[in-house]
mmCIF file of C-alpha atoms in Angstrom:
data_model
loop_
_atom_site.group_PDB
_atom_site.id
_atom_site.type_symbol
_atom_site.label_atom_id
_atom_site.label_comp_id
_atom_site.label_asym_id
_atom_site.label_seq_id
_atom_site.Cartn_x
_atom_site.Cartn_y
_atom_site.Cartn_z
ATOM 1 C CA UNK D 1 -14.720 6.154 -50.330
ATOM 2 C CA UNK D 2 -17.805 4.720 -51.599
ATOM 3 C CA UNK D 3 -21.545 6.199 -50.293
ATOM 4 C CA UNK D 4 -22.137 2.657 -48.788
ATOM 5 C CA UNK D 5 -18.894 3.486 -46.543
ATOM 6 C CA UNK D 6 -20.145 6.638 -45.766
ATOM 7 C CA UNK D 7 -24.150 6.045 -44.681
ATOM 8 C CA UNK D 8 -22.654 3.588 -42.367
ATOM 9 C CA UNK D 9 -20.274 6.266 -40.795
ATOM 10 C CA UNK D 10 -23.528 7.909 -39.718
ATOM 11 C CA UNK D 11 -23.638 5.330 -37.223
ATOM 12 C CA UNK D 12 -21.379 5.665 -34.038
ATOM 13 C CA UNK D 13 -20.744 1.533 -33.701
ATOM 14 C CA UNK D 14 -19.616 1.998 -37.430
ATOM 15 C CA UNK D 15 -17.495 4.639 -37.179
ATOM 16 C CA UNK D 16 -15.624 3.334 -34.433
ATOM 17 C CA UNK D 17 -15.052 0.255 -36.023
ATOM 18 C CA UNK D 18 -14.449 1.516 -39.725
ATOM 19 C CA UNK D 19 -12.994 4.821 -39.546
ATOM 20 C CA UNK D 20 -11.051 4.494 -35.463
ATOM 21 C CA UNK D 21 -10.083 0.606 -36.093
ATOM 22 C CA UNK D 22 -11.737 -0.416 -32.996
ATOM 23 C CA UNK D 23 -12.417 -3.676 -31.807
ATOM 24 C CA UNK D 24 -15.587 -3.881 -30.428
ATOM 25 C CA UNK D 25 -17.400 -6.236 -28.018
ATOM 26 C CA UNK D 26 -20.984 -6.695 -28.693
ATOM 27 C CA UNK D 27 -22.105 -4.481 -25.543
ATOM 28 C CA UNK D 28 -19.741 -1.856 -26.649
ATOM 29 C CA UNK D 29 -22.002 -1.784 -29.951
ATOM 30 C CA UNK D 30 -24.963 -1.528 -28.351
ATOM 31 C CA UNK D 31 -24.525 0.824 -26.451
ATOM 32 C CA UNK D 32 -22.905 2.734 -29.298
ATOM 33 C CA UNK D 33 -26.264 2.602 -31.356
ATOM 34 C CA UNK D 34 -28.253 3.315 -28.740
ATOM 35 C CA UNK D 35 -26.416 7.062 -28.546
ATOM 36 C CA UNK D 36 -27.355 7.535 -31.972
ATOM 37 C CA UNK D 37 -31.006 8.629 -31.978
ATOM 38 C CA UNK D 38 -31.170 12.635 -31.085
ATOM 39 C CA UNK D 39 -31.909 12.904 -27.226
ATOM 40 C CA UNK D 40 -30.699 10.070 -25.919
ATOM 41 C CA UNK D 41 -30.437 8.807 -22.552
ATOM 42 C CA UNK D 42 -27.817 5.614 -21.659
ATOM 43 C CA UNK D 43 -26.590 4.850 -18.251
ATOM 44 C CA UNK D 44 -23.588 2.143 -18.375
ATOM 45 C CA UNK D 45 -22.896 -0.202 -15.551
ATOM 46 C CA UNK D 46 -19.667 -2.157 -15.953
ATOM 47 C CA UNK D 47 -16.752 -2.787 -14.299
ATOM 48 C CA UNK D 48 -13.419 -0.826 -14.284
ATOM 49 C CA UNK D 49 -11.054 -0.690 -17.138
ATOM 50 C CA UNK D 50 -14.184 -2.008 -19.558
ATOM 51 C CA UNK D 51 -13.630 0.575 -21.882
ATOM 52 C CA UNK D 52 -15.847 2.693 -21.509
ATOM 53 C CA UNK D 53 -13.733 6.322 -21.317
ATOM 54 C CA UNK D 54 -11.491 4.348 -23.676
ATOM 55 C CA UNK D 55 -13.528 3.225 -26.054
ATOM 56 C CA UNK D 56 -16.892 4.615 -25.509
ATOM 57 C CA UNK D 57 -16.435 7.958 -24.603
ATOM 58 C CA UNK D 58 -14.049 8.441 -27.399
ATOM 59 C CA UNK D 59 -15.826 6.935 -30.394
ATOM 60 C CA UNK D 60 -18.778 8.926 -29.290
ATOM 61 C CA UNK D 61 -16.853 12.128 -29.237
ATOM 62 C CA UNK D 62 -15.393 11.829 -32.282
ATOM 63 C CA UNK D 63 -17.860 10.636 -33.801
ATOM 64 C CA UNK D 64 -20.149 13.675 -32.815
ATOM 65 C CA UNK D 65 -18.125 16.272 -33.723
ATOM 66 C CA UNK D 66 -17.487 14.718 -37.474
ATOM 67 C CA UNK D 67 -21.103 13.892 -38.242
ATOM 68 C CA UNK D 68 -22.275 17.379 -36.998
ATOM 69 C CA UNK D 69 -19.601 19.934 -38.047
ATOM 70 C CA UNK D 70 -20.156 23.150 -35.866
ATOM 71 C CA UNK D 71 -21.867 21.353 -32.984
ATOM 72 C CA UNK D 72 -20.452 21.222 -29.584
ATOM 73 C CA UNK D 73 -19.635 18.409 -27.990
ATOM 74 C CA UNK D 74 -19.654 18.452 -23.733
ATOM 75 C CA UNK D 75 -17.740 15.898 -21.540
#
């Protein structure tokens, strides 16, 4: 993997697309990107079965654990 790819993986939306192979909707990309800065607080209101848990939470937890090794991810 080249440096450009590693730099892209520093953002959760890129991580979800490249590392996990997720096809994201624009609203999911926006939420994942908003969660990147330290101390972020984001609220999401969508319909049932929109992918909040299966896509957003999964991608964020895995991205956080892989990006910040030794960190604690509480769900």
